[in-house]
Tab-separated table of N, CA and C in Angstrom:
chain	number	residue	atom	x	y	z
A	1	UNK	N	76.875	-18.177	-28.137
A	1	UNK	CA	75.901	-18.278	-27.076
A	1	UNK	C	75.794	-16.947	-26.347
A	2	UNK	N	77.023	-16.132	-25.762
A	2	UNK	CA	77.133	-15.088	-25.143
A	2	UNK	C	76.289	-13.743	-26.262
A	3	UNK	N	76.825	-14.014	-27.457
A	3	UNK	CA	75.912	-12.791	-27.876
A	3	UNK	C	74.047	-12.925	-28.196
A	4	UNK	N	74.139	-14.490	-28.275
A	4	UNK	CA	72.222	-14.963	-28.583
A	4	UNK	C	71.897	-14.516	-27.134
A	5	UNK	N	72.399	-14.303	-26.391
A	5	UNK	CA	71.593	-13.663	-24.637
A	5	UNK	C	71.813	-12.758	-24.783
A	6	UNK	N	72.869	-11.824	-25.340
A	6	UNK	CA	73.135	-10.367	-25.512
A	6	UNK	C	71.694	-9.816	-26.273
A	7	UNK	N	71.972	-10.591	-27.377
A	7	UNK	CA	70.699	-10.104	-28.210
A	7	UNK	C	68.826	-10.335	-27.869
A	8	UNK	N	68.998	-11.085	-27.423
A	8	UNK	CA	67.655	-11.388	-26.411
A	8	UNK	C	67.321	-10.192	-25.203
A	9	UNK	N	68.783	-10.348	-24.576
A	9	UNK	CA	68.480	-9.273	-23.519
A	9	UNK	C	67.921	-7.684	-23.709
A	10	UNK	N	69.158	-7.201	-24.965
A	10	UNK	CA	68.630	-6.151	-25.564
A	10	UNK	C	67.290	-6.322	-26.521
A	11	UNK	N	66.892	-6.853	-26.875
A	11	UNK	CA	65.430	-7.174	-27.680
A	11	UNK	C	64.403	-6.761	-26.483
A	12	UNK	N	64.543	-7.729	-25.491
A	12	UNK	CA	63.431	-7.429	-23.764
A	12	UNK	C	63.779	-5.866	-23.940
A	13	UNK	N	65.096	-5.785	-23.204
A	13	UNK	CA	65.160	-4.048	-23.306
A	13	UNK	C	64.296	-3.054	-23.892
A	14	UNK	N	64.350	-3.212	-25.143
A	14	UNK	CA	63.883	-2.573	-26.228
A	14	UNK	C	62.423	-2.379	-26.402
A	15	UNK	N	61.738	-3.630	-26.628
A	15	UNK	CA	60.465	-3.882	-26.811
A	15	UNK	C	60.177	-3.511	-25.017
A	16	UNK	N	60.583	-3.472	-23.945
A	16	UNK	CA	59.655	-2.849	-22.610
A	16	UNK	C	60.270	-1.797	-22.901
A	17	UNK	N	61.002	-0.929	-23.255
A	17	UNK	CA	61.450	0.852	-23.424
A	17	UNK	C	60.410	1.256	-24.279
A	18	UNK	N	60.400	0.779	-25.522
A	18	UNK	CA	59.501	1.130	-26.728
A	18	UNK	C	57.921	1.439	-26.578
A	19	UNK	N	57.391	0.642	-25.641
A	19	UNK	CA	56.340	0.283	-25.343
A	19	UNK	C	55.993	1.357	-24.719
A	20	UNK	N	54.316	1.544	-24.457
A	20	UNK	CA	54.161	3.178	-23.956
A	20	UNK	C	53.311	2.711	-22.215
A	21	UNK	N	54.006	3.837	-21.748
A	21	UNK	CA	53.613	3.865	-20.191
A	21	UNK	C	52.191	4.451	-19.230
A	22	UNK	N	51.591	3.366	-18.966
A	22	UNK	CA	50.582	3.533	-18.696
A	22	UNK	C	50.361	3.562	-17.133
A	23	UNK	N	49.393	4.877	-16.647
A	23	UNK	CA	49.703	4.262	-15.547
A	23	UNK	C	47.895	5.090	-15.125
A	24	UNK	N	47.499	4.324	-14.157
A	24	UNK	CA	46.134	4.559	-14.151
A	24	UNK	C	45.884	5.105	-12.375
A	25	UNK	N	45.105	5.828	-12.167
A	25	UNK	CA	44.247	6.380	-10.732
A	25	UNK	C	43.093	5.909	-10.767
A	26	UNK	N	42.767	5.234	-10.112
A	26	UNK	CA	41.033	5.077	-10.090
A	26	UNK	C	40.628	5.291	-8.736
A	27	UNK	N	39.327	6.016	-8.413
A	27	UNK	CA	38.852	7.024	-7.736
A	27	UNK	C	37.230	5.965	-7.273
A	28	UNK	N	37.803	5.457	-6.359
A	28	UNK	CA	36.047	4.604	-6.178
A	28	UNK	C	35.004	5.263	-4.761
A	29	UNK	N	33.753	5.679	-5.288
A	29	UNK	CA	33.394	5.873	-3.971
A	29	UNK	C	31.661	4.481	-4.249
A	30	UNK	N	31.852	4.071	-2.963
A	30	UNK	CA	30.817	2.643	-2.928
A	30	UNK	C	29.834	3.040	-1.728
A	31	UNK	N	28.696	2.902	-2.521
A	31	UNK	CA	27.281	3.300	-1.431
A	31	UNK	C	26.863	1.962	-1.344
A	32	UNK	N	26.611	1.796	0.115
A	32	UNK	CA	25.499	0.830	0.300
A	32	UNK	C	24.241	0.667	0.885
A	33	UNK	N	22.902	0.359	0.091
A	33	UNK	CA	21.988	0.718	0.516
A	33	UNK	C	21.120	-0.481	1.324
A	34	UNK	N	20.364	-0.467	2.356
A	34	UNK	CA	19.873	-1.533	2.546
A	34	UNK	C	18.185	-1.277	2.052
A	35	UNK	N	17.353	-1.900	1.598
A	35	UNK	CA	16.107	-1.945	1.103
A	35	UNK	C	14.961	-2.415	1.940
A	36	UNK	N	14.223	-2.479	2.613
A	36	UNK	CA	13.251	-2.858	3.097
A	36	UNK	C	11.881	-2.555	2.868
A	37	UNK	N	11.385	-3.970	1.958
A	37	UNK	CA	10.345	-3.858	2.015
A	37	UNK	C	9.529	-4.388	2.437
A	38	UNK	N	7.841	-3.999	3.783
A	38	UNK	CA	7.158	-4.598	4.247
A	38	UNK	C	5.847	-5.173	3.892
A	39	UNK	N	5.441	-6.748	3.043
A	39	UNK	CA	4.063	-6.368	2.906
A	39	UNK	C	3.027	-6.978	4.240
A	40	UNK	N	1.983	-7.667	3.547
A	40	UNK	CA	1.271	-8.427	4.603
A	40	UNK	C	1.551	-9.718	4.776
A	41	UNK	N	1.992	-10.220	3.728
A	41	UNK	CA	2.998	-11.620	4.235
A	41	UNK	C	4.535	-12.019	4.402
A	42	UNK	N	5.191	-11.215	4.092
A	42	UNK	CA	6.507	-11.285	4.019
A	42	UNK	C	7.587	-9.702	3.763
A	43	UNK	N	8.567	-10.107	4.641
A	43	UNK	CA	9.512	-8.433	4.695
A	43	UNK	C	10.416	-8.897	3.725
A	44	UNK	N	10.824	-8.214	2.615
A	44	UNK	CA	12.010	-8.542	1.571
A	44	UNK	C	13.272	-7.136	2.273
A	45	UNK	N	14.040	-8.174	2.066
A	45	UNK	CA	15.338	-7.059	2.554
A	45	UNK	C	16.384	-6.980	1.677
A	46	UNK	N	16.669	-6.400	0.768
A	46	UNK	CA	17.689	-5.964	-0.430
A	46	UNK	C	18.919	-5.432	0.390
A	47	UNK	N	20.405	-5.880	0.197
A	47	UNK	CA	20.948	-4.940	0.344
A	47	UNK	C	22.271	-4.437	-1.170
A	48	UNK	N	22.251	-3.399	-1.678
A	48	UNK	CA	22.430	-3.011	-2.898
A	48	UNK	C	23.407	-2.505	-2.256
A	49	UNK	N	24.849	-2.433	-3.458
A	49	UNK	CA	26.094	-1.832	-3.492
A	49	UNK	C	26.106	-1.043	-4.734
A	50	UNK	N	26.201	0.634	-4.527
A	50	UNK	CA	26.613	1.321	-5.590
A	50	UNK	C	27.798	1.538	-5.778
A	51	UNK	N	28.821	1.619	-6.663
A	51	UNK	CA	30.033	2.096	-6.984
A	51	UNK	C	29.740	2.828	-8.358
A	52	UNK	N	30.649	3.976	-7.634
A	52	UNK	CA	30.812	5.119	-8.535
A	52	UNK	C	32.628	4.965	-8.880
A	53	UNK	N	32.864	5.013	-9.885
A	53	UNK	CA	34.246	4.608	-10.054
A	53	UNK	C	35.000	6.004	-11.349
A	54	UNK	N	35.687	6.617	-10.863
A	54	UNK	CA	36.232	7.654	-12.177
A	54	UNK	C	37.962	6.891	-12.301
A	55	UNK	N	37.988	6.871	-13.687
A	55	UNK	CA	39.371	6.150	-13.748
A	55	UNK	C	39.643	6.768	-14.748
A	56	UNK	N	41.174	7.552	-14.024
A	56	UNK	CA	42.151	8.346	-15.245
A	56	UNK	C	43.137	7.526	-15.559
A	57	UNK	N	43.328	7.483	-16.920
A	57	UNK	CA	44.255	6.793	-17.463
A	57	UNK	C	45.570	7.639	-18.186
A	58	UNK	N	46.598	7.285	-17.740
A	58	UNK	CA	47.688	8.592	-18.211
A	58	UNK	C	48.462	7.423	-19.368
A	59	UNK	N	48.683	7.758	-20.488
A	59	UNK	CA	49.081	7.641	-21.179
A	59	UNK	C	50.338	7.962	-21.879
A	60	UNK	N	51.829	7.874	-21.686
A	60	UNK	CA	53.148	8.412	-22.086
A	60	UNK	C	53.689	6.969	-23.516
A	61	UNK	N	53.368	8.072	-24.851
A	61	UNK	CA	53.469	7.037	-25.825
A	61	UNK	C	55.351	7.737	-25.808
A	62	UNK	N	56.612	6.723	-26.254
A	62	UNK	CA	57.560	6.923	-26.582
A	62	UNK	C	58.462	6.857	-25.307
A	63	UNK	N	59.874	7.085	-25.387
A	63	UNK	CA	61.079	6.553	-24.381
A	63	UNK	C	61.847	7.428	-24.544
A	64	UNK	N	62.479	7.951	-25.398
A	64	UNK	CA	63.428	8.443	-25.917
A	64	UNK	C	63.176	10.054	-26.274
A	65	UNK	N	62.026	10.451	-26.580
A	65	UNK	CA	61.837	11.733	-26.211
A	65	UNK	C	62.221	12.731	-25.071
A	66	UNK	N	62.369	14.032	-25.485
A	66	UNK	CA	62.763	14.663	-24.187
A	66	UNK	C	61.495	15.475	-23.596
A	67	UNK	N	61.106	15.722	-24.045
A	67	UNK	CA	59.515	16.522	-23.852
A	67	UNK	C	58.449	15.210	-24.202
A	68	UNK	N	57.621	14.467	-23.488
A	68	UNK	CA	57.111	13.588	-23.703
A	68	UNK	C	55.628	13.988	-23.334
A	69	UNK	N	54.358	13.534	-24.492
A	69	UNK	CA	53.424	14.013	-24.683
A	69	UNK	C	52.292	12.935	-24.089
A	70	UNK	N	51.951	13.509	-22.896
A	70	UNK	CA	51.125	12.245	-21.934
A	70	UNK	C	49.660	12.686	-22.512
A	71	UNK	N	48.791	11.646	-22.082
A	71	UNK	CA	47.525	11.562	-23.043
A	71	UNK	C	46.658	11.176	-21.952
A	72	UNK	N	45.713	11.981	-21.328
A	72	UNK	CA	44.774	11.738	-20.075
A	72	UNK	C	43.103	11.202	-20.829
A	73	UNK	N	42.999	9.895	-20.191
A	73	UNK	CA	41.891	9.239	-20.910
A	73	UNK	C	41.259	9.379	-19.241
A	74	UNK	N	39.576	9.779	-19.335
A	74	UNK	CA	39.014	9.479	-18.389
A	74	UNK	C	37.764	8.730	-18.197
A	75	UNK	N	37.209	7.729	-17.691
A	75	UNK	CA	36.164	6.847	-17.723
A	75	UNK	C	35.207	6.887	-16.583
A	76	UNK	N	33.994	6.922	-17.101
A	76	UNK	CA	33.183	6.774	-15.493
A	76	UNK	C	33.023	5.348	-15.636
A	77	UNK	N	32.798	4.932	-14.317
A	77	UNK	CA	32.347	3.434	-14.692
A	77	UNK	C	31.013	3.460	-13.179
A	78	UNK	N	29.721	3.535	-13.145
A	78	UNK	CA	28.936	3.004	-12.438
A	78	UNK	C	28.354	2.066	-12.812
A	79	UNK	N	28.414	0.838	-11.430
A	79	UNK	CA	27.553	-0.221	-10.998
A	79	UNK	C	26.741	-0.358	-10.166
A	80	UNK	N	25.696	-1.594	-9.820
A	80	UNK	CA	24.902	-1.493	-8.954
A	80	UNK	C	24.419	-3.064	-9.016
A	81	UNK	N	25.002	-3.392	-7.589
A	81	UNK	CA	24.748	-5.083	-7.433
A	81	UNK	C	24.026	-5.127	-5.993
A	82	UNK	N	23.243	-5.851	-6.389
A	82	UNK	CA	22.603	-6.690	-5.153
A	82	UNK	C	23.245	-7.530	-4.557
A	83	UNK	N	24.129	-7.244	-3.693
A	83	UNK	CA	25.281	-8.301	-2.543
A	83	UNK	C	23.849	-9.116	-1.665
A	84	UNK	N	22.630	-8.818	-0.931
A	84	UNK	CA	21.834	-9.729	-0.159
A	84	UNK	C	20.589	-9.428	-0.445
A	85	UNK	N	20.011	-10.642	-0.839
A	85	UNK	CA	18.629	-10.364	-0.772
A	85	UNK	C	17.769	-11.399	0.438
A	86	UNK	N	17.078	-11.609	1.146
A	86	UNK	CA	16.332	-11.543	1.855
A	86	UNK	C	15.096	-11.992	2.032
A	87	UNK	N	14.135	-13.286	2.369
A	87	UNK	CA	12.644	-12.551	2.365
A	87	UNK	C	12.339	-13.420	3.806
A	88	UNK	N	11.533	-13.149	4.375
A	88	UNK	CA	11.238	-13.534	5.476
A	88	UNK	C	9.479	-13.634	5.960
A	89	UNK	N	9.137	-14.436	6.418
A	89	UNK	CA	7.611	-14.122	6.575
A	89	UNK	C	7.153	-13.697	7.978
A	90	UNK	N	6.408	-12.651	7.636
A	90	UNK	CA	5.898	-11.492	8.274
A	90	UNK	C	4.875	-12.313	9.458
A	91	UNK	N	5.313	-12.685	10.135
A	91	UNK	CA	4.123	-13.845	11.102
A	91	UNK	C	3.683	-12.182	12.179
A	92	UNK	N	4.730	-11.829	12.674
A	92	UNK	CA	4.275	-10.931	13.634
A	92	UNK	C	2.907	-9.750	12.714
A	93	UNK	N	3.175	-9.513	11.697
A	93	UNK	CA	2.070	-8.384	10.647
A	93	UNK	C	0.862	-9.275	10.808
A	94	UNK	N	1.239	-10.684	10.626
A	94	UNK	CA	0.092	-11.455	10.602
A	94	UNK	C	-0.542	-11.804	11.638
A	95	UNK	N	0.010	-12.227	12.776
A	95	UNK	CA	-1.148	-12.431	14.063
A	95	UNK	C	-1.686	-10.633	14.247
A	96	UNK	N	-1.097	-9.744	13.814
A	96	UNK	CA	-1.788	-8.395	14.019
A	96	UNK	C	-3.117	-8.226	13.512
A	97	UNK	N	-3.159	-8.539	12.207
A	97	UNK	CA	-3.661	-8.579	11.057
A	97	UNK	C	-5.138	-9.524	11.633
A	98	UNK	N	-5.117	-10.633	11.976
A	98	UNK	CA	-5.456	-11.788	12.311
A	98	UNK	C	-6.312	-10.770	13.780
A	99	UNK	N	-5.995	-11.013	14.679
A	99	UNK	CA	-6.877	-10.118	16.151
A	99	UNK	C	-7.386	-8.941	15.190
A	100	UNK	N	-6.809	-8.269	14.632
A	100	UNK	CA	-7.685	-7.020	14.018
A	100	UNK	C	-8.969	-7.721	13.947
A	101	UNK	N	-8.930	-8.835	12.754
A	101	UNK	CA	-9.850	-8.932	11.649
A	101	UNK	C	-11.277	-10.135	13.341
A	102	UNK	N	-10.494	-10.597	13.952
A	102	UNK	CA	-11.151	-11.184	15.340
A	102	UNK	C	-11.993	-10.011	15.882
A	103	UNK	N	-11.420	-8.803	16.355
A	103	UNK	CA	-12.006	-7.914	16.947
A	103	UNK	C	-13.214	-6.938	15.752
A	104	UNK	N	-12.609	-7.085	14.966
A	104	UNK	CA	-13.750	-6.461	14.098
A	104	UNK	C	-15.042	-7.482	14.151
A	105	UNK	N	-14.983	-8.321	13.780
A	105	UNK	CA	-15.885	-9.212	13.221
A	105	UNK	C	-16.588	-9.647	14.991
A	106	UNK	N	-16.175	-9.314	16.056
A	106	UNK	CA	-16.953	-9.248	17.110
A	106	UNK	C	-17.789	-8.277	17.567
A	107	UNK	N	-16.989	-6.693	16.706
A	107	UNK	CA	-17.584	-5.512	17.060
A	107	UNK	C	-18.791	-5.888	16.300
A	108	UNK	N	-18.648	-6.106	14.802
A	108	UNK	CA	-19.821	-6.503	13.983
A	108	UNK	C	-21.143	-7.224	14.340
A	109	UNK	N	-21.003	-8.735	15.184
A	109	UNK	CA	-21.488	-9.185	15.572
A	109	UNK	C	-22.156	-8.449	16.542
A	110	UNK	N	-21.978	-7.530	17.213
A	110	UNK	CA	-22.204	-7.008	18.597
A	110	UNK	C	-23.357	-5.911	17.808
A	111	UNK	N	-22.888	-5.091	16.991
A	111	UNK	CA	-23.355	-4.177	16.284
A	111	UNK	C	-24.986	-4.685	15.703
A	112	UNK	N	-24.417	-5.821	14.872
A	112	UNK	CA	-25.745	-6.699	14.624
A	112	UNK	C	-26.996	-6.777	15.202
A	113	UNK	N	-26.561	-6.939	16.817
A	113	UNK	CA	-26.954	-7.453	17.722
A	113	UNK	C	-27.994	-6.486	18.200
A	114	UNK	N	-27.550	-5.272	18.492
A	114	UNK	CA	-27.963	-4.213	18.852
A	114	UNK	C	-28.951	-3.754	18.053
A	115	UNK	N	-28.277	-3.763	17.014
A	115	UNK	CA	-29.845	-2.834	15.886
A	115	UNK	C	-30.810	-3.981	15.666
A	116	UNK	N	-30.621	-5.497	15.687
A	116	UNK	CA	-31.945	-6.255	15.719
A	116	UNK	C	-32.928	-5.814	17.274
A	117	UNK	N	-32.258	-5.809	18.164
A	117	UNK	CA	-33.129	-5.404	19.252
A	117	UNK	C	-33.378	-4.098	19.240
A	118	UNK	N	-32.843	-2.902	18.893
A	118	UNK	CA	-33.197	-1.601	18.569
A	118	UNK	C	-34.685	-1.343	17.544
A	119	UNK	N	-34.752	-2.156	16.365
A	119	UNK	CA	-35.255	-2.350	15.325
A	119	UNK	C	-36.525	-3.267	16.122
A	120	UNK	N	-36.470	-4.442	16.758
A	120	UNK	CA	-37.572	-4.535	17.255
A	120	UNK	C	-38.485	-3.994	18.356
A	121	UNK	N	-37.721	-2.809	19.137
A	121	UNK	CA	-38.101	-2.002	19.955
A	121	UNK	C	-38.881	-1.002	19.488
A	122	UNK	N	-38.780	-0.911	18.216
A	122	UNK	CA	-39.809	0.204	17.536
A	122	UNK	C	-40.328	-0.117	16.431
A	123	UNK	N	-40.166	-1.892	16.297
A	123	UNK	CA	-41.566	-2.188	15.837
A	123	UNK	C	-42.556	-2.249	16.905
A	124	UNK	N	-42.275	-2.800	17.695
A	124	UNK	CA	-43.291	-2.873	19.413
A	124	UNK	C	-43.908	-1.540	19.402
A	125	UNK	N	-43.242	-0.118	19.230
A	125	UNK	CA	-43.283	1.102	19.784
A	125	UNK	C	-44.306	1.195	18.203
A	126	UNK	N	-43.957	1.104	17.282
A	126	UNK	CA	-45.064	1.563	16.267
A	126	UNK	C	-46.310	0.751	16.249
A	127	UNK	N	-46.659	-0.752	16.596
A	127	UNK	CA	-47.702	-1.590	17.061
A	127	UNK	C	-48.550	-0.859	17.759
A	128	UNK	N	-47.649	-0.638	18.779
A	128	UNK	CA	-48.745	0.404	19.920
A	128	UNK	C	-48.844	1.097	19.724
A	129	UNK	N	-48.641	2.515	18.764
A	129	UNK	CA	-49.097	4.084	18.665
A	129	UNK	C	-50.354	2.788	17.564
A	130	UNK	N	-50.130	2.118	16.628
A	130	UNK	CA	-50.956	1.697	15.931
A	130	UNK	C	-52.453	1.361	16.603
A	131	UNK	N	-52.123	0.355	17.110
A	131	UNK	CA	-53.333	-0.002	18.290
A	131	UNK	C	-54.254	1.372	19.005
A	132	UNK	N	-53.073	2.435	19.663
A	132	UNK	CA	-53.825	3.348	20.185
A	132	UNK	C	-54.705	4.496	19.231
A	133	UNK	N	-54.281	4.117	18.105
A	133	UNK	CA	-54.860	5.542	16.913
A	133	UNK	C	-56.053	4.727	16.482
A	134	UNK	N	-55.794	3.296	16.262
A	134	UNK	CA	-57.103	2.391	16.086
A	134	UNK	C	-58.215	2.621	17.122
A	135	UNK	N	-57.512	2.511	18.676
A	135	UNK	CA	-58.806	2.518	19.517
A	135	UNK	C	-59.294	4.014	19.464
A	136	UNK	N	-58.491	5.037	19.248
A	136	UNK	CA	-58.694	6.623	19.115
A	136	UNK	C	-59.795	6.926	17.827
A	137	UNK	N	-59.440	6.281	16.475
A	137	UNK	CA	-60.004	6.182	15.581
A	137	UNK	C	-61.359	5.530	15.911
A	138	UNK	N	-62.033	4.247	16.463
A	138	UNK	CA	-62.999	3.680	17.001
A	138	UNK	C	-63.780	4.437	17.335
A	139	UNK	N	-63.601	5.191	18.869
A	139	UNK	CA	-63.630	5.963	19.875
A	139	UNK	C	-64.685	7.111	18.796
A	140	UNK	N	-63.574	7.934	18.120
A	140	UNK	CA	-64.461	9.212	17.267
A	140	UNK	C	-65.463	8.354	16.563
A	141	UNK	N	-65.246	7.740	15.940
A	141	UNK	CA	-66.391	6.802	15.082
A	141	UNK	C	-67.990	6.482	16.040
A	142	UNK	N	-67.684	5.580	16.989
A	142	UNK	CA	-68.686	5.806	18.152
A	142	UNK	C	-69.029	7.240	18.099
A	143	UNK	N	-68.960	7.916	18.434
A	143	UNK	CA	-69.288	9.395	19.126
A	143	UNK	C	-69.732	10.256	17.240
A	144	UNK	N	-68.979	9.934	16.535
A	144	UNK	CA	-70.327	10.420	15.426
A	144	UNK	C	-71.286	9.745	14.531
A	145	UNK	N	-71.100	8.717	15.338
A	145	UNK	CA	-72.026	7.546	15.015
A	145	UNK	C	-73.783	7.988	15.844
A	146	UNK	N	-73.686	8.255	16.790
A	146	UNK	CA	-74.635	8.893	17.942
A	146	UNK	C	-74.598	9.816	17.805
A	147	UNK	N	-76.430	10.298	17.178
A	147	UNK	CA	-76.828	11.401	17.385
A	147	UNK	C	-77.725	11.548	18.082
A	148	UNK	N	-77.902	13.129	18.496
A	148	UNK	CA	-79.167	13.765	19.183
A	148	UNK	C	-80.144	13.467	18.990
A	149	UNK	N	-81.045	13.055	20.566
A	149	UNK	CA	-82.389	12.286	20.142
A	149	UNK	C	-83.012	13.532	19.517
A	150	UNK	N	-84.058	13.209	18.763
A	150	UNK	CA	-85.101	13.599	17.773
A	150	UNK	C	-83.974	14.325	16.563
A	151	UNK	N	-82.691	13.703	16.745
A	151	UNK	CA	-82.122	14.101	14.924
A	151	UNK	C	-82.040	11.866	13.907
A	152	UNK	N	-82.420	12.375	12.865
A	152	UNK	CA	-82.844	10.857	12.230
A	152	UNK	C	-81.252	10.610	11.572
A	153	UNK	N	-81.341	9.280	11.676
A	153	UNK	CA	-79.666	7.930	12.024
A	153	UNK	C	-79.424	8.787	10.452
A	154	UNK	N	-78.134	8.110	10.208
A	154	UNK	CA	-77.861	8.441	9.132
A	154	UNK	C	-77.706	7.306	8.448
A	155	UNK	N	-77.792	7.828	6.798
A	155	UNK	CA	-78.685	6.601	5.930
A	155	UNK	C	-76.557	6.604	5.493
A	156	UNK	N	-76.442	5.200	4.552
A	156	UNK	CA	-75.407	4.883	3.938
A	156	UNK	C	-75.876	5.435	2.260
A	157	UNK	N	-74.616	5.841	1.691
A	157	UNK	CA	-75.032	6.245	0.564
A	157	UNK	C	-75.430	5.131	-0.522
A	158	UNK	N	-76.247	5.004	-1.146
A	158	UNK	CA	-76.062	4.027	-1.837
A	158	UNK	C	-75.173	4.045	-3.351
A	159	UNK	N	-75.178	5.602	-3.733
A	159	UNK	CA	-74.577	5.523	-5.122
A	159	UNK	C	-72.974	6.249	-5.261
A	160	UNK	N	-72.767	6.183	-3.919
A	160	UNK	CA	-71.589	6.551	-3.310
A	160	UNK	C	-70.883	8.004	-3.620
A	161	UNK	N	-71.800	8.796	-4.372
A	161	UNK	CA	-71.623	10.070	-4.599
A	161	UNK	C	-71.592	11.369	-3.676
A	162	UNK	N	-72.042	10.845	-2.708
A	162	UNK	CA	-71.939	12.144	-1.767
A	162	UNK	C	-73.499	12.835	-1.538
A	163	UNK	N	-74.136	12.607	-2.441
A	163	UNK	CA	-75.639	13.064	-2.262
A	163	UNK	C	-76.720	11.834	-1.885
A	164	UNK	N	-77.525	11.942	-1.007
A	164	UNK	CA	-78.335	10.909	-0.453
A	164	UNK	C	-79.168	11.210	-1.587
């Protein structure tokens, strides 16, 4: 019995001596970003974790050596996780949004408003230069309509050529 534990014990011994020694540094630097994005109905809010991770791995194969030949393994390792995401609805963008589109559509109305009465102010205004060029037009017509007594009326053409 005393030597089956002897021999067990030295076996553990052996097989953890034998075995090669590892021993690792890892180097983490972790960004965190928060994201915000605004539209017209809703703010999404991301918040993202970068890790940048360099991990040296030292490597000592053997036990029993006296000069022992270590073996430097190096790894990048980057990730990038979304720890919170977010969405929320944008009510405040929206009653903004909302009075904008109120106040426009009153300016509009108003605007409307104006050039129909502008627009009929100078149809009125062109009626009357009309009227007055008519009675102006009349007016000359009378006056070379009447001629000097002892000059004879004037005849209408009949063959519309210009020569009586």
């Amino acid at each position: 019995m005393k030597t089956t534990i002897n021999l067990i014990a030295v076996a553990l011994l052996a097989t953890v001596t034998m075995s090669a020694q590892v021993q690792k540094d890892v180097q983490k630097k972790t960004t965190t970003k928060k994201v915000r994005v605004t539209d017209d109905n809703q703010i999404t809010t991301k918040v993202i974790e970068d890790t940048d991770a360099e991990i040296d791995v030292i490597e000592v194969e053997g036990n029993d050596e006296l000069n022992q030949q270590a073996k430097v393994i190096k790894k990048d390792d980057k990730t990038s996780a979304v720890v919170a995401n977010e969405n929320v609805e944008n009510s405040k963008n929206k009653m903004m949004v909302a009075q904008k589109q109120k106040a426009q559509q009153m300016e509009l109305e108003k605007s409307k408003k104006m050039m129909m009465e502008k627009a009929e102010q100078e149809r009125m205004a062109l009626e009357k230069m009309k009227k007055e060029r008519m009675a102006e037009l009349e007016r000359r017509r009378k006056e070379l309509m009447e001629r000097p007594k002892g000059m004879a009326k004037l005849k209408k053409d009949p063959d519309g050529d210009g020569i009586n």
